[in-house]
């Protein structure tokens, strides 16, 4: 039987490699009986997929503006590059 | 730093001839910007000495578990937000949490979980073994989860 520490390690690794069927089975059994590891696992997965979705949506409707000094500085550099 | 990347993007853009009529300037520039950001992360990572990485592995992870491998602090129930305003707050907190991580762990997490960089590519860049990468990603995720729990739950 896996303990919580081993389970958390395997859940993390499941995001980076394909677990063996024995590992998948052992994790499943542990998650079935342990609500804290279930939470942990759900949160880890949610953070990853949520992050990717969110960074995308932030990129799409960003209203960030550069300070005008920075814009002027970059414009100057560009002008000298074009010469 | 952000400003430098934007500047480099524009320089690359005026020197480039690859602008395709069918794409909008915005999409095109964003594409260049993304490449520049990834280049910058690579550069950051190369500056991390391999010995430094190994040292990271010795860091004690047992704060999260007791001797029998049970949670010493049980994970609390929380969820990532669904509406746009809360998402922005969440990303802000996440950013702060990543700043608290050791630099290399944060970069690794960023590459893997946000930009979905291939595992093999990460290991090649960092000159570490895959096992090492799993251990480091585990540490990064444990730290970030805990930090989100403390700060997001109370927000």
PDB file of C-alpha atoms in Angstrom:
ATOM      1  CA  UNK A   1       0.000   0.000   0.000  1.00  0.00           C
ATOM      2  CA  UNK A   2       1.191   3.483  -0.838  1.00  0.00           C
ATOM      3  CA  UNK A   3       1.314   6.138   1.844  1.00  0.00           C
ATOM      4  CA  UNK A   4       0.372   9.780   1.220  1.00  0.00           C
ATOM      5  CA  UNK A   5       3.941  10.849   0.536  1.00  0.00           C
ATOM      6  CA  UNK A   6       4.462   8.198  -2.138  1.00  0.00           C
ATOM      7  CA  UNK A   7       1.057   8.927  -3.625  1.00  0.00           C
ATOM      8  CA  UNK A   8       1.751  12.640  -3.897  1.00  0.00           C
ATOM      9  CA  UNK A   9       5.038  11.886  -5.665  1.00  0.00           C
ATOM     10  CA  UNK A  10       3.365   9.616  -8.176  1.00  0.00           C
ATOM     11  CA  UNK A  11       0.524  12.067  -8.783  1.00  0.00           C
ATOM     12  CA  UNK A  12       3.100  14.740  -9.581  1.00  0.00           C
ATOM     13  CA  UNK A  13       5.005  12.367 -11.856  1.00  0.00           C
ATOM     14  CA  UNK A  14       1.816  11.458 -13.679  1.00  0.00           C
ATOM     15  CA  UNK A  15       1.986  15.002 -15.089  1.00  0.00           C
ATOM     16  CA  UNK A  16       5.452  14.307 -16.474  1.00  0.00           C
ATOM     17  CA  UNK A  17       5.455  10.677 -17.583  1.00  0.00           C
ATOM     18  CA  UNK A  18       3.085   7.799 -18.164  1.00  0.00           C
ATOM     19  CA  UNK A  19       2.841   5.785 -14.948  1.00  0.00           C
ATOM     20  CA  UNK A  20       3.025   1.998 -15.175  1.00  0.00           C
ATOM     21  CA  UNK A  21      -0.284   0.213 -14.749  1.00  0.00           C
ATOM     22  CA  UNK A  22       0.812  -1.023 -11.322  1.00  0.00           C
ATOM     23  CA  UNK A  23       1.515   2.547 -10.262  1.00  0.00           C
ATOM     24  CA  UNK A  24      -1.762   3.807 -11.693  1.00  0.00           C
ATOM     25  CA  UNK A  25      -3.615   1.079  -9.860  1.00  0.00           C
ATOM     26  CA  UNK A  26      -1.861   1.748  -6.553  1.00  0.00           C
ATOM     27  CA  UNK A  27      -2.554   5.484  -6.845  1.00  0.00           C
ATOM     28  CA  UNK A  28      -6.200   4.828  -7.663  1.00  0.00           C
ATOM     29  CA  UNK A  29      -6.633   2.602  -4.611  1.00  0.00           C
ATOM     30  CA  UNK A  30      -5.015   5.164  -2.348  1.00  0.00           C
ATOM     31  CA  UNK A  31      -7.075   8.037  -3.757  1.00  0.00           C
ATOM     32  CA  UNK A  32     -10.182   5.972  -3.249  1.00  0.00           C
ATOM     33  CA  UNK A  33      -9.612   5.728   0.491  1.00  0.00           C
ATOM     34  CA  UNK A  34      -7.828   9.035   1.183  1.00  0.00           C
ATOM     35  CA  UNK A  35      -9.745  12.278   0.758  1.00  0.00           C
ATOM     36  CA  UNK A  36      -6.702  14.460   1.411  1.00  0.00           C
ATOM     37  CA  UNK A  37      -4.719  12.954  -1.416  1.00  0.00           C
ATOM     38  CA  UNK A  38      -7.827  13.241  -3.580  1.00  0.00           C
ATOM     39  CA  UNK A  39      -7.868  16.945  -2.864  1.00  0.00           C
ATOM     40  CA  UNK A  40      -4.154  17.226  -3.481  1.00  0.00           C
ATOM     41  CA  UNK A  41      -4.434  15.435  -6.794  1.00  0.00           C
ATOM     42  CA  UNK A  42      -7.413  17.497  -7.957  1.00  0.00           C
ATOM     43  CA  UNK A  43      -5.656  20.734  -7.064  1.00  0.00           C
ATOM     44  CA  UNK A  44      -2.426  19.817  -8.834  1.00  0.00           C
ATOM     45  CA  UNK A  45      -4.289  18.944 -12.009  1.00  0.00           C
ATOM     46  CA  UNK A  46      -6.523  22.010 -11.748  1.00  0.00           C
ATOM     47  CA  UNK A  47      -3.576  24.350 -11.256  1.00  0.00           C
ATOM     48  CA  UNK A  48      -1.881  23.078 -14.383  1.00  0.00           C
ATOM     49  CA  UNK A  49      -4.849  23.147 -16.719  1.00  0.00           C
ATOM     50  CA  UNK A  50      -6.265  26.286 -15.139  1.00  0.00           C
ATOM     51  CA  UNK A  51      -2.971  28.110 -15.562  1.00  0.00           C
ATOM     52  CA  UNK A  52      -2.696  27.315 -19.212  1.00  0.00           C
ATOM     53  CA  UNK A  53      -6.255  28.459 -19.858  1.00  0.00           C
ATOM     54  CA  UNK A  54      -5.838  31.584 -17.789  1.00  0.00           C
ATOM     55  CA  UNK A  55      -2.523  32.761 -19.198  1.00  0.00           C
ATOM     56  CA  UNK A  56      -4.131  32.370 -22.600  1.00  0.00           C
ATOM     57  CA  UNK A  57      -7.187  34.448 -21.738  1.00  0.00           C
ATOM     58  CA  UNK A  58      -5.050  37.113 -20.066  1.00  0.00           C
ATOM     59  CA  UNK A  59      -2.927  37.304 -23.212  1.00  0.00           C
ATOM     60  CA  UNK A  60      -6.004  37.717 -25.361  1.00  0.00           C
ATOM     61  CA  UNK A  61      -7.693  40.582 -23.575  1.00  0.00           C
ATOM     62  CA  UNK A  62      -4.862  42.427 -22.021  1.00  0.00           C
ATOM     63  CA  UNK A  63      -5.216  46.131 -21.360  1.00  0.00           C
ATOM     64  CA  UNK A  64      -1.651  46.595 -20.189  1.00  0.00           C
ATOM     65  CA  UNK A  65       0.102  49.718 -21.400  1.00  0.00           C
ATOM     66  CA  UNK A  66       3.772  50.517 -21.447  1.00  0.00           C
ATOM     67  CA  UNK A  67       4.877  53.733 -19.744  1.00  0.00           C
ATOM     68  CA  UNK A  68       5.399  56.440 -22.370  1.00  0.00           C
ATOM     69  CA  UNK A  69       9.092  56.910 -21.418  1.00  0.00           C
ATOM     70  CA  UNK A  70       9.665  53.267 -22.298  1.00  0.00           C
ATOM     71  CA  UNK A  71       7.840  53.681 -25.578  1.00  0.00           C
ATOM     72  CA  UNK A  72       9.957  56.728 -26.432  1.00  0.00           C
ATOM     73  CA  UNK A  73      13.138  54.888 -25.524  1.00  0.00           C
ATOM     74  CA  UNK A  74      12.254  51.907 -27.697  1.00  0.00           C
ATOM     75  CA  UNK A  75      11.254  54.199 -30.570  1.00  0.00           C
ATOM     76  CA  UNK A  76      14.694  55.802 -30.409  1.00  0.00           C
ATOM     77  CA  UNK A  77      16.459  52.445 -30.509  1.00  0.00           C
ATOM     78  CA  UNK A  78      14.337  51.396 -33.461  1.00  0.00           C
ATOM     79  CA  UNK A  79      15.161  54.575 -35.356  1.00  0.00           C
ATOM     80  CA  UNK A  80      18.874  54.006 -34.922  1.00  0.00           C
ATOM     81  CA  UNK A  81      18.427  50.385 -36.005  1.00  0.00           C
ATOM     82  CA  UNK A  82      16.756  51.513 -39.212  1.00  0.00           C
ATOM     83  CA  UNK A  83      19.578  53.863 -40.198  1.00  0.00           C
TER      84      UNK A  83
ATOM     85  CA  UNK B   1      13.550  43.033 -18.310  1.00  0.00           C
ATOM     86  CA  UNK B   2      10.050  43.010 -19.822  1.00  0.00           C
ATOM     87  CA  UNK B   3      10.919  46.196 -21.652  1.00  0.00           C
ATOM     88  CA  UNK B   4      14.077  44.670 -23.103  1.00  0.00           C
ATOM     89  CA  UNK B   5      12.133  41.749 -24.482  1.00  0.00           C
ATOM     90  CA  UNK B   6       9.612  44.077 -26.107  1.00  0.00           C
ATOM     91  CA  UNK B   7      12.430  46.101 -27.604  1.00  0.00           C
ATOM     92  CA  UNK B   8      14.096  42.984 -28.969  1.00  0.00           C
ATOM     93  CA  UNK B   9      10.799  41.905 -30.427  1.00  0.00           C
ATOM     94  CA  UNK B  10      10.405  45.106 -32.396  1.00  0.00           C
ATOM     95  CA  UNK B  11      14.002  44.986 -33.580  1.00  0.00           C
ATOM     96  CA  UNK B  12      13.506  41.419 -34.754  1.00  0.00           C
ATOM     97  CA  UNK B  13      10.267  42.518 -36.422  1.00  0.00           C
ATOM     98  CA  UNK B  14      11.754  45.380 -38.457  1.00  0.00           C
ATOM     99  CA  UNK B  15      14.618  43.155 -39.560  1.00  0.00           C
ATOM    100  CA  UNK B  16      12.335  40.318 -40.467  1.00  0.00           C
ATOM    101  CA  UNK B  17      10.723  39.708 -43.813  1.00  0.00           C
ATOM    102  CA  UNK B  18       8.479  36.905 -42.656  1.00  0.00           C
ATOM    103  CA  UNK B  19       5.318  38.917 -42.062  1.00  0.00           C
ATOM    104  CA  UNK B  20       2.501  37.136 -43.806  1.00  0.00           C
ATOM    105  CA  UNK B  21      -0.308  39.325 -45.116  1.00  0.00           C
ATOM    106  CA  UNK B  22      -2.987  37.032 -43.779  1.00  0.00           C
ATOM    107  CA  UNK B  23      -1.959  37.324 -40.125  1.00  0.00           C
ATOM    108  CA  UNK B  24      -2.684  40.430 -38.082  1.00  0.00           C
ATOM    109  CA  UNK B  25       0.349  42.469 -36.951  1.00  0.00           C
ATOM    110  CA  UNK B  26      -0.676  41.749 -33.393  1.00  0.00           C
ATOM    111  CA  UNK B  27      -0.617  37.979 -33.832  1.00  0.00           C
ATOM    112  CA  UNK B  28       2.643  38.185 -35.699  1.00  0.00           C
ATOM    113  CA  UNK B  29       4.323  40.332 -33.046  1.00  0.00           C
ATOM    114  CA  UNK B  30       2.963  38.204 -30.217  1.00  0.00           C
ATOM    115  CA  UNK B  31       4.483  35.190 -31.931  1.00  0.00           C
ATOM    116  CA  UNK B  32       7.918  36.813 -32.035  1.00  0.00           C
ATOM    117  CA  UNK B  33       7.510  37.952 -28.432  1.00  0.00           C
ATOM    118  CA  UNK B  34       6.797  34.411 -27.280  1.00  0.00           C
ATOM    119  CA  UNK B  35       9.967  33.140 -28.922  1.00  0.00           C
ATOM    120  CA  UNK B  36      11.966  35.910 -27.297  1.00  0.00           C
ATOM    121  CA  UNK B  37      10.567  35.024 -23.874  1.00  0.00           C
ATOM    122  CA  UNK B  38      11.429  31.357 -24.308  1.00  0.00           C
ATOM    123  CA  UNK B  39      14.946  32.296 -25.427  1.00  0.00           C
ATOM    124  CA  UNK B  40      15.322  34.379 -22.298  1.00  0.00           C
ATOM    125  CA  UNK B  41      14.186  31.518 -20.066  1.00  0.00           C
ATOM    126  CA  UNK B  42      16.682  29.217 -21.743  1.00  0.00           C
ATOM    127  CA  UNK B  43      19.426  31.707 -21.092  1.00  0.00           C
ATOM    128  CA  UNK B  44      18.392  31.984 -17.451  1.00  0.00           C
ATOM    129  CA  UNK B  45      18.408  28.255 -17.064  1.00  0.00           C
ATOM    130  CA  UNK B  46      21.836  27.775 -18.622  1.00  0.00           C
ATOM    131  CA  UNK B  47      23.222  30.087 -16.013  1.00  0.00           C
ATOM    132  CA  UNK B  48      22.178  27.640 -13.334  1.00  0.00           C
ATOM    133  CA  UNK B  49      25.171  25.510 -12.478  1.00  0.00           C
ATOM    134  CA  UNK B  50      24.603  21.767 -12.464  1.00  0.00           C
ATOM    135  CA  UNK B  51      26.091  21.464  -8.994  1.00  0.00           C
ATOM    136  CA  UNK B  52      23.565  23.959  -7.784  1.00  0.00           C
ATOM    137  CA  UNK B  53      20.787  21.738  -9.052  1.00  0.00           C
ATOM    138  CA  UNK B  54      22.090  18.714  -7.247  1.00  0.00           C
ATOM    139  CA  UNK B  55      22.237  20.667  -4.060  1.00  0.00           C
ATOM    140  CA  UNK B  56      18.567  21.456  -4.449  1.00  0.00           C
ATOM    141  CA  UNK B  57      17.792  17.775  -4.151  1.00  0.00           C
ATOM    142  CA  UNK B  58      19.104  17.564  -0.643  1.00  0.00           C
ATOM    143  CA  UNK B  59      16.621  20.132   0.555  1.00  0.00           C
ATOM    144  CA  UNK B  60      14.373  18.543   3.101  1.00  0.00           C
ATOM    145  CA  UNK B  61      10.897  17.740   1.822  1.00  0.00           C
ATOM    146  CA  UNK B  62       9.765  16.032   4.981  1.00  0.00           C
ATOM    147  CA  UNK B  63       8.109  19.142   6.315  1.00  0.00           C
ATOM    148  CA  UNK B  64       5.028  18.061   4.368  1.00  0.00           C
ATOM    149  CA  UNK B  65       4.806  14.520   5.773  1.00  0.00           C
ATOM    150  CA  UNK B  66       5.377  12.737   9.068  1.00  0.00           C
ATOM    151  CA  UNK B  67       7.585   9.679   9.452  1.00  0.00           C
ATOM    152  CA  UNK B  68       4.854   7.293   8.383  1.00  0.00           C
ATOM    153  CA  UNK B  69       4.333   9.320   5.192  1.00  0.00           C
ATOM    154  CA  UNK B  70       1.033  10.894   6.278  1.00  0.00           C
ATOM    155  CA  UNK B  71       0.306  14.563   5.589  1.00  0.00           C
ATOM    156  CA  UNK B  72       1.601  16.624   8.483  1.00  0.00           C
ATOM    157  CA  UNK B  73      -0.779  19.364   7.401  1.00  0.00           C
ATOM    158  CA  UNK B  74      -3.760  17.963   5.584  1.00  0.00           C
ATOM    159  CA  UNK B  75      -4.583  19.648   2.259  1.00  0.00           C
ATOM    160  CA  UNK B  76      -7.557  21.990   2.620  1.00  0.00           C
ATOM    161  CA  UNK B  77     -10.399  22.123   0.154  1.00  0.00           C
ATOM    162  CA  UNK B  78     -10.048  24.882  -2.460  1.00  0.00           C
ATOM    163  CA  UNK B  79     -10.597  25.311  -6.125  1.00  0.00           C
ATOM    164  CA  UNK B  80      -9.181  27.442  -8.876  1.00  0.00           C
ATOM    165  CA  UNK B  81     -11.541  30.279  -9.886  1.00  0.00           C
ATOM    166  CA  UNK B  82     -13.860  30.277 -12.875  1.00  0.00           C
ATOM    167  CA  UNK B  83     -14.838  33.887 -13.393  1.00  0.00           C
ATOM    168  CA  UNK B  84     -12.510  36.354 -15.067  1.00  0.00           C
ATOM    169  CA  UNK B  85     -12.011  38.791 -12.212  1.00  0.00           C
ATOM    170  CA  UNK B  86     -11.115  36.087  -9.719  1.00  0.00           C
ATOM    171  CA  UNK B  87      -8.813  34.513 -12.274  1.00  0.00           C
ATOM    172  CA  UNK B  88      -6.809  37.699 -12.446  1.00  0.00           C
ATOM    173  CA  UNK B  89      -6.448  37.752  -8.673  1.00  0.00           C
ATOM    174  CA  UNK B  90      -5.504  34.099  -8.696  1.00  0.00           C
ATOM    175  CA  UNK B  91      -2.782  34.673 -11.280  1.00  0.00           C
ATOM    176  CA  UNK B  92      -1.454  37.535  -9.168  1.00  0.00           C
ATOM    177  CA  UNK B  93      -1.196  35.301  -6.113  1.00  0.00           C
ATOM    178  CA  UNK B  94       0.363  32.548  -8.156  1.00  0.00           C
ATOM    179  CA  UNK B  95       2.971  34.999  -9.416  1.00  0.00           C
ATOM    180  CA  UNK B  96       3.851  35.895  -5.832  1.00  0.00           C
ATOM    181  CA  UNK B  97       4.040  32.229  -4.916  1.00  0.00           C
ATOM    182  CA  UNK B  98       6.441  31.567  -7.769  1.00  0.00           C
ATOM    183  CA  UNK B  99       8.641  34.427  -6.675  1.00  0.00           C
ATOM    184  CA  UNK B 100       9.046  32.689  -3.330  1.00  0.00           C
ATOM    185  CA  UNK B 101      10.326  29.516  -4.952  1.00  0.00           C
ATOM    186  CA  UNK B 102      14.042  29.116  -5.574  1.00  0.00           C
ATOM    187  CA  UNK B 103      14.735  30.547  -9.022  1.00  0.00           C
ATOM    188  CA  UNK B 104      15.450  27.260 -10.753  1.00  0.00           C
ATOM    189  CA  UNK B 105      12.343  25.560  -9.419  1.00  0.00           C
ATOM    190  CA  UNK B 106      10.204  28.469 -10.570  1.00  0.00           C
ATOM    191  CA  UNK B 107      11.703  28.414 -14.063  1.00  0.00           C
ATOM    192  CA  UNK B 108      11.248  24.679 -14.297  1.00  0.00           C
ATOM    193  CA  UNK B 109       7.630  24.930 -13.198  1.00  0.00           C
ATOM    194  CA  UNK B 110       7.008  27.754 -15.645  1.00  0.00           C
ATOM    195  CA  UNK B 111       8.457  25.800 -18.546  1.00  0.00           C
ATOM    196  CA  UNK B 112       6.679  22.585 -17.762  1.00  0.00           C
ATOM    197  CA  UNK B 113       3.280  23.539 -16.394  1.00  0.00           C
ATOM    198  CA  UNK B 114       2.587  26.802 -18.147  1.00  0.00           C
ATOM    199  CA  UNK B 115       4.426  26.550 -21.451  1.00  0.00           C
ATOM    200  CA  UNK B 116       4.157  22.759 -21.611  1.00  0.00           C
ATOM    201  CA  UNK B 117       7.761  22.407 -22.669  1.00  0.00           C
ATOM    202  CA  UNK B 118       8.661  18.833 -23.448  1.00  0.00           C
ATOM    203  CA  UNK B 119      10.303  16.924 -20.607  1.00  0.00           C
ATOM    204  CA  UNK B 120      13.210  15.805 -22.727  1.00  0.00           C
ATOM    205  CA  UNK B 121      13.872  19.325 -23.883  1.00  0.00           C
ATOM    206  CA  UNK B 122      13.904  20.588 -20.305  1.00  0.00           C
ATOM    207  CA  UNK B 123      16.385  17.917 -19.256  1.00  0.00           C
ATOM    208  CA  UNK B 124      18.612  18.735 -22.194  1.00  0.00           C
ATOM    209  CA  UNK B 125      18.557  22.441 -21.392  1.00  0.00           C
ATOM    210  CA  UNK B 126      19.237  21.874 -17.725  1.00  0.00           C
ATOM    211  CA  UNK B 127      21.612  18.976 -18.205  1.00  0.00           C
ATOM    212  CA  UNK B 128      19.810  16.922 -15.599  1.00  0.00           C
ATOM    213  CA  UNK B 129      18.404  13.407 -15.616  1.00  0.00           C
ATOM    214  CA  UNK B 130      14.676  12.851 -15.983  1.00  0.00           C
ATOM    215  CA  UNK B 131      14.519  11.458 -12.450  1.00  0.00           C
ATOM    216  CA  UNK B 132      16.074  14.658 -11.218  1.00  0.00           C
ATOM    217  CA  UNK B 133      13.532  16.691 -13.139  1.00  0.00           C
ATOM    218  CA  UNK B 134      10.631  14.750 -11.597  1.00  0.00           C
ATOM    219  CA  UNK B 135      11.974  15.379  -8.115  1.00  0.00           C
ATOM    220  CA  UNK B 136      12.418  19.080  -8.794  1.00  0.00           C
ATOM    221  CA  UNK B 137       9.000  19.483 -10.388  1.00  0.00           C
ATOM    222  CA  UNK B 138       7.490  17.682  -7.410  1.00  0.00           C
ATOM    223  CA  UNK B 139       9.154  20.134  -5.043  1.00  0.00           C
ATOM    224  CA  UNK B 140       8.010  23.094  -7.101  1.00  0.00           C
ATOM    225  CA  UNK B 141       4.409  21.861  -7.227  1.00  0.00           C
ATOM    226  CA  UNK B 142       4.346  21.067  -3.508  1.00  0.00           C
ATOM    227  CA  UNK B 143       5.608  24.541  -2.693  1.00  0.00           C
ATOM    228  CA  UNK B 144       3.217  26.286  -5.029  1.00  0.00           C
ATOM    229  CA  UNK B 145       0.208  24.273  -3.894  1.00  0.00           C
ATOM    230  CA  UNK B 146       0.963  25.055  -0.271  1.00  0.00           C
ATOM    231  CA  UNK B 147       1.484  28.734  -0.994  1.00  0.00           C
ATOM    232  CA  UNK B 148      -1.763  28.955  -2.971  1.00  0.00           C
ATOM    233  CA  UNK B 149      -3.553  27.248  -0.142  1.00  0.00           C
ATOM    234  CA  UNK B 150      -2.295  29.813   2.339  1.00  0.00           C
ATOM    235  CA  UNK B 151      -2.863  32.900   0.212  1.00  0.00           C
ATOM    236  CA  UNK B 152      -5.630  32.094  -2.214  1.00  0.00           C
ATOM    237  CA  UNK B 153      -7.900  30.512   0.364  1.00  0.00           C
ATOM    238  CA  UNK B 154      -7.679  33.619   2.508  1.00  0.00           C
ATOM    239  CA  UNK B 155      -8.071  36.103  -0.328  1.00  0.00           C
TER     240      UNK B 155
END
